[in-house]
CSV table of C-alpha atoms and ligand atoms in Angstrom, one decimal:
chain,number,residue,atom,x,y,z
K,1,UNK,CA,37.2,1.9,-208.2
K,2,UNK,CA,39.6,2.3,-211.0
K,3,UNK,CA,37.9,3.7,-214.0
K,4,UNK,CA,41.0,4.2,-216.3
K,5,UNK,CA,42.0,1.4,-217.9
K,6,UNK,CA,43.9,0.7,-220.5
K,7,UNK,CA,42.1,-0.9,-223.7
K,8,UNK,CA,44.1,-2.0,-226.8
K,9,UNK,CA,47.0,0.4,-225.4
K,10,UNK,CA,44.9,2.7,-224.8
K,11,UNK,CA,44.5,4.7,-221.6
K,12,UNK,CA,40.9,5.1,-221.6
K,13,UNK,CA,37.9,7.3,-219.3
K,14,UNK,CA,35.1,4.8,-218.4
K,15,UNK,CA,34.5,3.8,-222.2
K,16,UNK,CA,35.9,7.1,-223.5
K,17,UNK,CA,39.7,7.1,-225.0
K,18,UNK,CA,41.5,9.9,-223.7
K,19,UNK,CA,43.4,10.9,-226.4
K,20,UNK,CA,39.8,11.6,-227.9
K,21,UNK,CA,39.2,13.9,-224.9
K,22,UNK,CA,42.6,16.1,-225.5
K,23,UNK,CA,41.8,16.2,-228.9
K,24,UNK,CA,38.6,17.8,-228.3
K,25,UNK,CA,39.2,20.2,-225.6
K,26,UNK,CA,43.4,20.4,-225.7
K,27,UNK,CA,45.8,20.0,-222.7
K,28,UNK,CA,45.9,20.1,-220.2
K,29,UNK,CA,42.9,19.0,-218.7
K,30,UNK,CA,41.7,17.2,-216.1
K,31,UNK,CA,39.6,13.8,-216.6
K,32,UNK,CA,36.8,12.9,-214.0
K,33,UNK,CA,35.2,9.9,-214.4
K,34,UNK,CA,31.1,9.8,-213.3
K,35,UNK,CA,31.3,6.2,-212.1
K,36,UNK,CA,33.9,6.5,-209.8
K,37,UNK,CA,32.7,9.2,-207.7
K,38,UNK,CA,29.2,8.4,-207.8
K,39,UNK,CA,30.6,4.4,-206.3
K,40,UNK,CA,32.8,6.1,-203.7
K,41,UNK,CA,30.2,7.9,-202.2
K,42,UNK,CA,27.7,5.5,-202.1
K,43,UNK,CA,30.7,2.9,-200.2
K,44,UNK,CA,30.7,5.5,-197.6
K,45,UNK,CA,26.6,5.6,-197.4
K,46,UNK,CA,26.6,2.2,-197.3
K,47,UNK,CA,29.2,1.3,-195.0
K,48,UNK,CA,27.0,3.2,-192.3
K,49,UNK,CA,23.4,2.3,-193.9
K,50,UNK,CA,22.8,0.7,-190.3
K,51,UNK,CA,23.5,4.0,-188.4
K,52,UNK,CA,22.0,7.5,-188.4
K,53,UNK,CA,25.0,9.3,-190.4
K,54,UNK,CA,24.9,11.7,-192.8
K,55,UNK,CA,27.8,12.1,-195.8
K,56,UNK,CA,28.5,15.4,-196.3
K,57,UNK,CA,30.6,15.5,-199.3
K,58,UNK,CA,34.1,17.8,-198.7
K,59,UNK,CA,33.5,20.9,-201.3
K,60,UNK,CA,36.9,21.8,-201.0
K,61,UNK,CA,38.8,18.8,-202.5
K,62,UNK,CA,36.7,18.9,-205.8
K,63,UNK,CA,34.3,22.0,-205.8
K,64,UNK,CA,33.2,21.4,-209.6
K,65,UNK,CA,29.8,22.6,-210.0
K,66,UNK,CA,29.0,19.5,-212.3
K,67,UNK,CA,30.9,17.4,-209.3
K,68,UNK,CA,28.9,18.9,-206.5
K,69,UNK,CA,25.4,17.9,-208.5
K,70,UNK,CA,26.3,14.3,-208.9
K,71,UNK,CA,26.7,14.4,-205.0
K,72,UNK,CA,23.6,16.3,-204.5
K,73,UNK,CA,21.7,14.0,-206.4
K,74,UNK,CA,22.6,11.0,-204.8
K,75,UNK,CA,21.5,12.9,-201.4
K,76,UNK,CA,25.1,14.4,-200.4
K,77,UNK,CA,25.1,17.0,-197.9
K,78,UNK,CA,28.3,18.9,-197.8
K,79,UNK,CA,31.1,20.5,-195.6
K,80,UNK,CA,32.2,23.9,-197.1
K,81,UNK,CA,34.7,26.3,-195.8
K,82,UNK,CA,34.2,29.2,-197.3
K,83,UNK,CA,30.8,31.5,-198.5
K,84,UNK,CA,32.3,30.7,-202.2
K,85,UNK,CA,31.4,27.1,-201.7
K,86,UNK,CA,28.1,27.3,-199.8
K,87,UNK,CA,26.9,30.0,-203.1
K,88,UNK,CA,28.7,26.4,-205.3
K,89,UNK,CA,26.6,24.4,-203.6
K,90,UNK,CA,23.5,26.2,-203.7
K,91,UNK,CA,24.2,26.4,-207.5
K,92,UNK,CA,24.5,23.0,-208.3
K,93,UNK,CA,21.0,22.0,-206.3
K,94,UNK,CA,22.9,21.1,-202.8
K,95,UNK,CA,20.6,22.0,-199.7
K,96,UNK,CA,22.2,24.6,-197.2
K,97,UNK,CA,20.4,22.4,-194.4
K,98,UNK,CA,22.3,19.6,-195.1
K,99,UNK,CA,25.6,21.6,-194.9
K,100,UNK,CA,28.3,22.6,-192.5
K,101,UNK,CA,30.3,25.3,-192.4
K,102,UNK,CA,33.7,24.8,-191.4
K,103,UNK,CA,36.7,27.0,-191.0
K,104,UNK,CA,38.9,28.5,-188.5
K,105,UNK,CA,38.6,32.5,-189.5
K,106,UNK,CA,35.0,32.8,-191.1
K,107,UNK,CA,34.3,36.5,-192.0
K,108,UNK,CA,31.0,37.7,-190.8
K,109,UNK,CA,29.6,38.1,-194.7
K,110,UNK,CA,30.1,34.1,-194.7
K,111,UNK,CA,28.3,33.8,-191.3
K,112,UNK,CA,25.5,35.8,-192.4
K,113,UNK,CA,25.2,34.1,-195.9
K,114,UNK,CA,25.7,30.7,-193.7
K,115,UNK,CA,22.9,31.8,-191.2
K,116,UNK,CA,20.5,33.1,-193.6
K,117,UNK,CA,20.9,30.3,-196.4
K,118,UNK,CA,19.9,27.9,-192.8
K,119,UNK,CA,22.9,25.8,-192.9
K,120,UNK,CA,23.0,22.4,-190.9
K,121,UNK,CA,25.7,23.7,-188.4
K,122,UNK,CA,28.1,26.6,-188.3
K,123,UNK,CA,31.5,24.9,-186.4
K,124,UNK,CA,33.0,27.7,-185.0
K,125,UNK,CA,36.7,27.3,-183.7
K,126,UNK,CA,37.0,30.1,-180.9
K,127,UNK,CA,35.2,31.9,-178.3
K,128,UNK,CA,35.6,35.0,-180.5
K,129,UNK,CA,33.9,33.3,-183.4
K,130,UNK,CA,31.0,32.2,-181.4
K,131,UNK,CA,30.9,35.8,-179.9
K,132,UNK,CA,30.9,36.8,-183.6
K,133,UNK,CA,28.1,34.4,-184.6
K,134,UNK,CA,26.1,35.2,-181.3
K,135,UNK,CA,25.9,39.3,-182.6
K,136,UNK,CA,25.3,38.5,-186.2
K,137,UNK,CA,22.6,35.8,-185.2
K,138,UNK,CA,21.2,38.6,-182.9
K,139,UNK,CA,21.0,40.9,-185.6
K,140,UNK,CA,19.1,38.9,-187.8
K,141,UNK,CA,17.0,37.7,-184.9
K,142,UNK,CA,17.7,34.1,-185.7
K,143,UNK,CA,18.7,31.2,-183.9
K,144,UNK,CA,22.4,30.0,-185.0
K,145,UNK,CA,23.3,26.1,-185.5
K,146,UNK,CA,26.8,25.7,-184.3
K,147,UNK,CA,29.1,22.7,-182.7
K,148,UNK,CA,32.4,23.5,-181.6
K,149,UNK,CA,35.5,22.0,-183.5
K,150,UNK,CA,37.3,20.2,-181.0
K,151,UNK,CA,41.5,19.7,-181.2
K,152,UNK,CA,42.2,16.2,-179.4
K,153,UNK,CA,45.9,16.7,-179.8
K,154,UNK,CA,46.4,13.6,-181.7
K,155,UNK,CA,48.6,12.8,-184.8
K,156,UNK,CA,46.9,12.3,-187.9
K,157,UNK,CA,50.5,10.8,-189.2
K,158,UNK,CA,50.3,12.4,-192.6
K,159,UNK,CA,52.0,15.1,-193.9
K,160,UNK,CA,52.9,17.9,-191.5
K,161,UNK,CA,50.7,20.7,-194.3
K,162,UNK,CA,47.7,18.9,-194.1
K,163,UNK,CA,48.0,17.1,-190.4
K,164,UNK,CA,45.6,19.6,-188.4
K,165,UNK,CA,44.6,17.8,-185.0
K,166,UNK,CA,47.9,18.7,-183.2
K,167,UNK,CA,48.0,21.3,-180.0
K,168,UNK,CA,50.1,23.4,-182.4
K,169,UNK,CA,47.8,23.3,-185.3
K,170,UNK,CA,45.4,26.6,-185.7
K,171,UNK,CA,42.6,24.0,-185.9
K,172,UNK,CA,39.7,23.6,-183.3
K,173,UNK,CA,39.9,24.1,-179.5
K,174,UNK,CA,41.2,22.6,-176.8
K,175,UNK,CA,39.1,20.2,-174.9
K,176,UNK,CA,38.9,22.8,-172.1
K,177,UNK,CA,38.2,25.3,-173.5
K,178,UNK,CA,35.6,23.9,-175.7
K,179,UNK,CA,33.5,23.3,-171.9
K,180,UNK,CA,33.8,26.8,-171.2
K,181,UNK,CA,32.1,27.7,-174.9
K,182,UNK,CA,29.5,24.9,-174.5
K,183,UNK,CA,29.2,27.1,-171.3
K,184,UNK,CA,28.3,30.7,-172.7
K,185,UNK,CA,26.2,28.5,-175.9
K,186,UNK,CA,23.8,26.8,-173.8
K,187,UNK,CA,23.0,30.2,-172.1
K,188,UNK,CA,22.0,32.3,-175.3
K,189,UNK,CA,18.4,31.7,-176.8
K,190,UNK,CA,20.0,33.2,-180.2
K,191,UNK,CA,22.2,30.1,-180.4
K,192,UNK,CA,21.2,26.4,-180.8
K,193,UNK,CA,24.0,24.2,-179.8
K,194,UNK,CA,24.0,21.2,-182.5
K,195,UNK,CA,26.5,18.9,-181.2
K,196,UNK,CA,30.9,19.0,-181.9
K,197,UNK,CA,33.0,18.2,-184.2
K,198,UNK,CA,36.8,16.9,-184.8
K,199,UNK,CA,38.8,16.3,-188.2
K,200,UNK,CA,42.3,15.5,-187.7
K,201,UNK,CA,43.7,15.8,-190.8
K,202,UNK,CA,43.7,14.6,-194.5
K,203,UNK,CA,45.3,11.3,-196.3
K,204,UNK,CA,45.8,9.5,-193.4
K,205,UNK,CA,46.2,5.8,-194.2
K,206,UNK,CA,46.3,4.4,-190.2
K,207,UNK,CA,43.1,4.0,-188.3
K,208,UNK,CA,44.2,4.3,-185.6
K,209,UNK,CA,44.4,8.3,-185.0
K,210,UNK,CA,40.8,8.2,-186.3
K,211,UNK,CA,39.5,5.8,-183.6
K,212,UNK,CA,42.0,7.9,-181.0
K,213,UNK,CA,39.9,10.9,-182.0
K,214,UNK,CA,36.4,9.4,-181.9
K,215,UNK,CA,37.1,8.0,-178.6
K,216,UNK,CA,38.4,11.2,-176.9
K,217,UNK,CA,35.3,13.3,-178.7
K,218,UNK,CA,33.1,10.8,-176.7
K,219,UNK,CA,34.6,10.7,-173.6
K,220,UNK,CA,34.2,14.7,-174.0
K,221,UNK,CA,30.2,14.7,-174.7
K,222,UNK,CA,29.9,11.9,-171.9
K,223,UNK,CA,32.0,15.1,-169.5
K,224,UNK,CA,29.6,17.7,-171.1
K,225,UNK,CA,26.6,15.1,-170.7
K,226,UNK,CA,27.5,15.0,-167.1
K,227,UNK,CA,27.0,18.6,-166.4
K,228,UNK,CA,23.6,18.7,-168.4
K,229,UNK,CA,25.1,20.2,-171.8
K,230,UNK,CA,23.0,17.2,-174.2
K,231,UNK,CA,24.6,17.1,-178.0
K,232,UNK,CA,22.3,15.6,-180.7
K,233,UNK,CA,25.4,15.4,-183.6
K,234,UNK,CA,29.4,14.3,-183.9
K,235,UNK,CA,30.8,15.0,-187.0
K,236,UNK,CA,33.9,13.4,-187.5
K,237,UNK,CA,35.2,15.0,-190.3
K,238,UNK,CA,36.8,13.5,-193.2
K,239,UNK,CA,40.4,12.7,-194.5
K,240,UNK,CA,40.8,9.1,-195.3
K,241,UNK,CA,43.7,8.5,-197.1
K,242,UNK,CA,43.1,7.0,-201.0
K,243,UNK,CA,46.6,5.2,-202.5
K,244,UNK,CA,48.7,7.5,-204.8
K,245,UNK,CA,52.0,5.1,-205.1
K,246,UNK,CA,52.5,2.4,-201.9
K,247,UNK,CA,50.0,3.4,-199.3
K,248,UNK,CA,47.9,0.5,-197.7
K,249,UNK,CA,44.9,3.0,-196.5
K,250,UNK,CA,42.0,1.3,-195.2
K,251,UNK,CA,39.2,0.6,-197.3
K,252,UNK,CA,36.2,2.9,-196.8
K,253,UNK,CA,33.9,-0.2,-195.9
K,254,UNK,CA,36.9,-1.2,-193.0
K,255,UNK,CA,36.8,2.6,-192.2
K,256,UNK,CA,33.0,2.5,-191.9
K,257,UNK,CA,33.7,-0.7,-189.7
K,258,UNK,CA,36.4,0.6,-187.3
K,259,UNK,CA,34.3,3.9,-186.5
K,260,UNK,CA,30.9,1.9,-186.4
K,261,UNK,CA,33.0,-0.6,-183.7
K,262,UNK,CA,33.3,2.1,-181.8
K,263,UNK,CA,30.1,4.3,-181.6
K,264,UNK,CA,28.7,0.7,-180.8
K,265,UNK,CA,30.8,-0.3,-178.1
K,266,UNK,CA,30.3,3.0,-176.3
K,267,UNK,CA,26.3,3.3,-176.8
K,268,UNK,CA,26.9,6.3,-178.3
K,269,UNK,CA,23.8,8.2,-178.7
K,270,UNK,CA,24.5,10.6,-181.6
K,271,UNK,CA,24.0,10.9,-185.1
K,272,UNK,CA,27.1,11.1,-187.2
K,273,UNK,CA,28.6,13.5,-189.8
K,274,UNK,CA,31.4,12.4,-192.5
K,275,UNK,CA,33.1,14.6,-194.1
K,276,UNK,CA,35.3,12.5,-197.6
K,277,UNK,CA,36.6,14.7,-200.0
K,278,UNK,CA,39.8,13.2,-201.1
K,279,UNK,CA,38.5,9.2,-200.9
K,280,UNK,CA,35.8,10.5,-203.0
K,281,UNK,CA,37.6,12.8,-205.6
K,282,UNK,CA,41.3,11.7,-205.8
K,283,UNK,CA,41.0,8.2,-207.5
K,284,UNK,CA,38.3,9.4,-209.8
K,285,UNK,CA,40.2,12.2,-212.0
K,286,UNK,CA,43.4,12.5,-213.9
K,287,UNK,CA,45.3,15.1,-215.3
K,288,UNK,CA,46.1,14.9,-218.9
K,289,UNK,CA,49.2,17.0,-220.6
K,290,UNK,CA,50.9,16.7,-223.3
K,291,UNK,CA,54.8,16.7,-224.1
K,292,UNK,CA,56.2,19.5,-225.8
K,293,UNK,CA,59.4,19.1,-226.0
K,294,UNK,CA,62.4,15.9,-224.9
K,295,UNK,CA,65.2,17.6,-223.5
K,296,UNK,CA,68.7,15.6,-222.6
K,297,UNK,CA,71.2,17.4,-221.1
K,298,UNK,CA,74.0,15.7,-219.5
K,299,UNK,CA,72.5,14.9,-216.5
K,300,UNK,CA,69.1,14.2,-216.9
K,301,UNK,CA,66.1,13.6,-219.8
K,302,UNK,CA,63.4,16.1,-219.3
K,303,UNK,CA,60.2,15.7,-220.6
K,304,UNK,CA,58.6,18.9,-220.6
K,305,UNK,CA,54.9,19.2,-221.1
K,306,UNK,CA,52.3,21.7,-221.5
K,307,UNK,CA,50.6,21.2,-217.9
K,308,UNK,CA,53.0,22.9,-215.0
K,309,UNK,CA,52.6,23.5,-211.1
K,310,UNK,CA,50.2,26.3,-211.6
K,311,UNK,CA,47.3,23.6,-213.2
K,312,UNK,CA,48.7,20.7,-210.3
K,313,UNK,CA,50.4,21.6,-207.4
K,314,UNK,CA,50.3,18.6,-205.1
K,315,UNK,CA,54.2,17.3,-206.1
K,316,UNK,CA,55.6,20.4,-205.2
K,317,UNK,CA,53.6,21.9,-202.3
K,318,UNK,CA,53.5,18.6,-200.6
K,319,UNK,CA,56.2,16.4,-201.8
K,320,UNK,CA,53.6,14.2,-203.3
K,321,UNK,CA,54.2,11.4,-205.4
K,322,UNK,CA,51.8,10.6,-208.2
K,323,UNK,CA,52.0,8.4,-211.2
K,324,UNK,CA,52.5,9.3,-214.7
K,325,UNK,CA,51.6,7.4,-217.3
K,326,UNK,CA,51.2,7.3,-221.1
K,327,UNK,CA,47.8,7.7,-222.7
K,328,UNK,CA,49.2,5.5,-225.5
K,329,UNK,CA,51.4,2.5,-224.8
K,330,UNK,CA,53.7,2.7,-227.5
K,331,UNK,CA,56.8,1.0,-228.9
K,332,UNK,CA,59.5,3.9,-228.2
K,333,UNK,CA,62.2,2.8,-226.2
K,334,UNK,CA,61.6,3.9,-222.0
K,335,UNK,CA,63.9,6.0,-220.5
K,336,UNK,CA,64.1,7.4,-217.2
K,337,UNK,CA,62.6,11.5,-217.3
K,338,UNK,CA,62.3,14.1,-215.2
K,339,UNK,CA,58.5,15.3,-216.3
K,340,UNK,CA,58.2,19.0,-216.0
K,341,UNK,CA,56.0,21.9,-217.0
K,342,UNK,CA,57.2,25.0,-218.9
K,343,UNK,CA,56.6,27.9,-215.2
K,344,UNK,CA,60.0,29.3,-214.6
K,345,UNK,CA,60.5,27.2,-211.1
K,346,UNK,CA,62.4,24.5,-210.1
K,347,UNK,CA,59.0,23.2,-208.5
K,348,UNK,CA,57.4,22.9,-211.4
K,349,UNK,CA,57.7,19.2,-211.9
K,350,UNK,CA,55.5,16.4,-211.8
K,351,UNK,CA,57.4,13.6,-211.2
K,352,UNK,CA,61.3,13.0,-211.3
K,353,UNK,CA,63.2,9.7,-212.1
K,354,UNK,CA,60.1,8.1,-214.0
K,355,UNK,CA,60.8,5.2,-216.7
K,356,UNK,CA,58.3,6.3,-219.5
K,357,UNK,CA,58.2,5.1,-223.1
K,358,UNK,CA,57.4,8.7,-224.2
K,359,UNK,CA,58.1,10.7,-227.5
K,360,UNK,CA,57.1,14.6,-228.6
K,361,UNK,CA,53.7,14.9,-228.9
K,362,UNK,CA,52.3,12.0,-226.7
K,363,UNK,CA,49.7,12.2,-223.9
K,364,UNK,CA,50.5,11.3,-220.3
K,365,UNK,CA,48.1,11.2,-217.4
K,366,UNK,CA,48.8,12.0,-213.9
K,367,UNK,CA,47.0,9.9,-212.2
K,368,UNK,CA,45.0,10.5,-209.1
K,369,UNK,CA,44.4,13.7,-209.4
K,370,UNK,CA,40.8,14.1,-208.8
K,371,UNK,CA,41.6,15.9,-205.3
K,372,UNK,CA,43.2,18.7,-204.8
K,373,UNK,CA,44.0,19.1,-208.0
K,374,UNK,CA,41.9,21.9,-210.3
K,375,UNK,CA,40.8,23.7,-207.1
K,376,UNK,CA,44.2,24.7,-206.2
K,377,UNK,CA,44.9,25.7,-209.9
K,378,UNK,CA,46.3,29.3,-210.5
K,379,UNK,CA,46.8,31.2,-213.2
K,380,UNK,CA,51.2,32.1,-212.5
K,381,UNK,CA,53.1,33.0,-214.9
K,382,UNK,CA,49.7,34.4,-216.4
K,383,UNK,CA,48.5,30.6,-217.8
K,384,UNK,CA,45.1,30.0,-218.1
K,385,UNK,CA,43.6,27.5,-215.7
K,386,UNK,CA,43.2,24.1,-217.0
K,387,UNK,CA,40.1,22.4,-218.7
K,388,UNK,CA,37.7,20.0,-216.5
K,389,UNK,CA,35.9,17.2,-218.5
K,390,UNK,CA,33.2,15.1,-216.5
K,391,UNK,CA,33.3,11.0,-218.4
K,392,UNK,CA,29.7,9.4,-217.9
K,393,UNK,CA,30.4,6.2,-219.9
K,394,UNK,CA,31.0,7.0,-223.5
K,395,UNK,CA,29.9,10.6,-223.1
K,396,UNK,CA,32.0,13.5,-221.9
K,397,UNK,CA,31.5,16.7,-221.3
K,398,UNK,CA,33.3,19.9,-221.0
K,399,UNK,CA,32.5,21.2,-216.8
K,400,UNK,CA,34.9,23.7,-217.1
K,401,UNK,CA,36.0,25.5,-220.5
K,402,UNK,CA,39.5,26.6,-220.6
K,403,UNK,CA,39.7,30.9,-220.0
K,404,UNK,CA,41.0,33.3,-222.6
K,405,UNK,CA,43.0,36.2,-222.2
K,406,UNK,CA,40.6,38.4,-222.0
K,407,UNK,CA,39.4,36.6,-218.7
K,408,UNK,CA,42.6,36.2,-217.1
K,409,UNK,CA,43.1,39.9,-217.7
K,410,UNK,CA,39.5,41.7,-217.5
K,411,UNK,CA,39.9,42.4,-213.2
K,412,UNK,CA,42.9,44.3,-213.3
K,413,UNK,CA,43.5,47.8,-214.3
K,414,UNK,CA,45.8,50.8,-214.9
K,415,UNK,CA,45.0,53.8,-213.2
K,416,UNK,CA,44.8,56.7,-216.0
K,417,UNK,CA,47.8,58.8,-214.6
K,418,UNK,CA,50.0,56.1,-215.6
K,419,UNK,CA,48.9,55.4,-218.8
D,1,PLP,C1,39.6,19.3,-195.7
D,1,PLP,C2,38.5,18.9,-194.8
D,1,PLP,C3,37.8,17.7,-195.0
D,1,PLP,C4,38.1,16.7,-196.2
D,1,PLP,O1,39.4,16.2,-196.1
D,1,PLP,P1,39.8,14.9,-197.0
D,1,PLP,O2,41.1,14.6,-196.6
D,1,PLP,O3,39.7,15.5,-198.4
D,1,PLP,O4,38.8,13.9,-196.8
D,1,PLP,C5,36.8,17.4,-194.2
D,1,PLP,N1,36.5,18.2,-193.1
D,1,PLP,C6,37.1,19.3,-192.9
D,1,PLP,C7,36.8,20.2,-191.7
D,1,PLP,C8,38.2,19.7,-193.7
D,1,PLP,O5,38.9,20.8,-193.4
């Protein structure tokens, strides 16, 4: 769902103009429309209404507190990574049982937290994480949910940074040595094994890895089936690919399909786990700066605007393409620009080569940029992180004010001999 549009030449948020929005809380910002997240998830709920699966909404691609409540109200569980997102979701009404932990070096505070907060499933990645979990589930005499992460050495065919279902990736096991933890789990009354999972990486846009991996998984629990090991759950991750220039990625409701085709076809018994974060987020946020300065030098134009690599990192870290338009369609003549932000790197760029009718003081939108985007924000070159605005049709509000100096600066100290 596309919920900015332009009305008379003006990019708008649901029914809210942005240049309103900047004007009220500055730039940058990022822009999340209500709508559009809310009708993402429910395409994926629906797509498997006829199955037993459960949508656990990726924290980590947009782990806005006001975000994570929209999910948990419409019944998301989650998939965190981190004790940090279990205490977000917990915050913003999400139910630990309807949560699983992922991650391949959980420290055993997050286990704990995890274990005593009565997560769904803990997937563990190692033996020595399910040794880990097997003490600290010990100690608080409780029984630990856990699947194992499975690697099925297949190529997600995305990019190499966020591709994570090869051998060489530090992701999941092998499916060897996944038998021999089943093994040890099914031995230990302090350990209740849930079932396995597999995510092979994020934006891919071919189904056919995806299918690949269901179909090894399931010739794996029909192995572990055969040798009395029963698993109740597969979850199969996330990382459907959304379209940021030229990408044909399925539709969720053909995803939903192709994986449904399958699970059919083999009988499979199991309930299901997906695990969206980017199909959900991406398409329903932009990023909204504003030009400071047109510079021409003899080479180039450069606009240079007040957001930078610090508030959007995805051009530079993975040579990602996203598209930058004006708020306000106006009659300046295009030219081709460089956009860039004012961080002293030759990274910090949004876009090169772009034809934009632009001028000093307008308002462009990056679009896309509901993924990924503010929850990889930083605060280099000592730059507040930026502002997050949540559009519910011609409301908006303000999910994330912008920090002072004060904030950026209150953790850090000078120890008295040096001042
Ligand atoms: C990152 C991640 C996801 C979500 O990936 P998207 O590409 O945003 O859908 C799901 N599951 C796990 C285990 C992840 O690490």
């Amino acid at each position: 769902m596309n919920a900015f549009l332009y009305r008379d030449g003006l990019l708008h948020a649901e029914d809210v103009p942005l240049d309103q929005i900047a004007n009220a809380v500055g730039t940058p910002s990022y822009v999340y429309s209500r709508a559009a997240l809310e009708q993402h998830w429910n395409e994926f709920k629906q797509g498997f209404s006829e199955y037993d699966a459960s949508i656990r909404y990726s924290v980590k691609s947009n782990s806005n507190l006001a975000v994570l409540a929209l999910m948990a109200r419409l019944g998301s569980g989650f998939d965190i990574v981190s004790g940090g997102e279990l205490e977000r979701v917990i915050r913003a009404g999400g139910k630990p049982e309807a949560t699983v932990f992922s991650g391949v070096a959980k420290s055993a505070d997050e286990i704990k937290f995890a274990l005593e907060s009565g997560v769904f499933s803990i997937n563990l990645e190692s033996q020595s994480e399910l040794m880990r979990i097997l003490e600290i589930a010990k100690s608080l005499d409780r029984r630990a949910p856990i699947s194992v992460r499975v690697n099925p050495d297949i190529d997600a065919n995305t990019h190499p940074y966020i591709s994570t279902g090869l051998r060489e990736a530090k992701f999941g096991v092998s499916f060897e040595e996944a038998l021999d933890i089943y093994r040890i789990a099914v031995q230990q009354s302090h350990l209740k094994v849930v079932g396995i999972a597999v995510h092979i990486g994020s934006q891919m846009t071919l189904l056919g890895p995806i299918i690949d991996a269901l179909e090894s998984v399931i010739d794996f629990t029909e192995r572990l089936d055969a040798e009395g090991i029963k698993l109740g759950h597969l979850d199969l991750g996330g990382g459907l690919g959304v379209r940021y220039k030229d990408e044909q990625p399925p539709t969720i409701s053909e995803y939903c399909d192709a994986i449904l085709e399958v699970l059919t076809r083999r009988g499979c018994p199991l309930s299901i786990s997906i695990e969206p974060g980017r199909a959900i987020t991406a398409n329903a946020g932009i990023f909204l700066s504003r030009v400071e300065y047109i510079k021409t030098t003899e080479s180039k134009n450069f606009a240079l605007v007040d957001g930078a690599m610090n508030d959007l990192i995805r051009p530079v870290l993975y040579d990602a393409w996203m598209d930058i338009v004006p708020i306000q369609q106006s009659p300046v003549e295009s030219r081709i620009f460089d956009v860039v932000g004012p961080v002293c790197e030759t990274g910090d760029f949004f876009g090169k080569d772009r034809k934009l009718a632009i001028d000093e003081g307008h308002l462009i939108a990056v679009l896309g940029a509901g993924a990924y985007g503010a929850v990889m924000s930083s605060n280099y070159n000592t730059r507040p992180k930026p502002v997050e605005v949540l559009v519910d049709g011609d409301q908006f509000f303000e999910v994330n004010t912008r920090e002072n100096i004060d904030q950026m600066l209150d953790s850090e100290h000078i120890p008295s001999q040096f001042l």
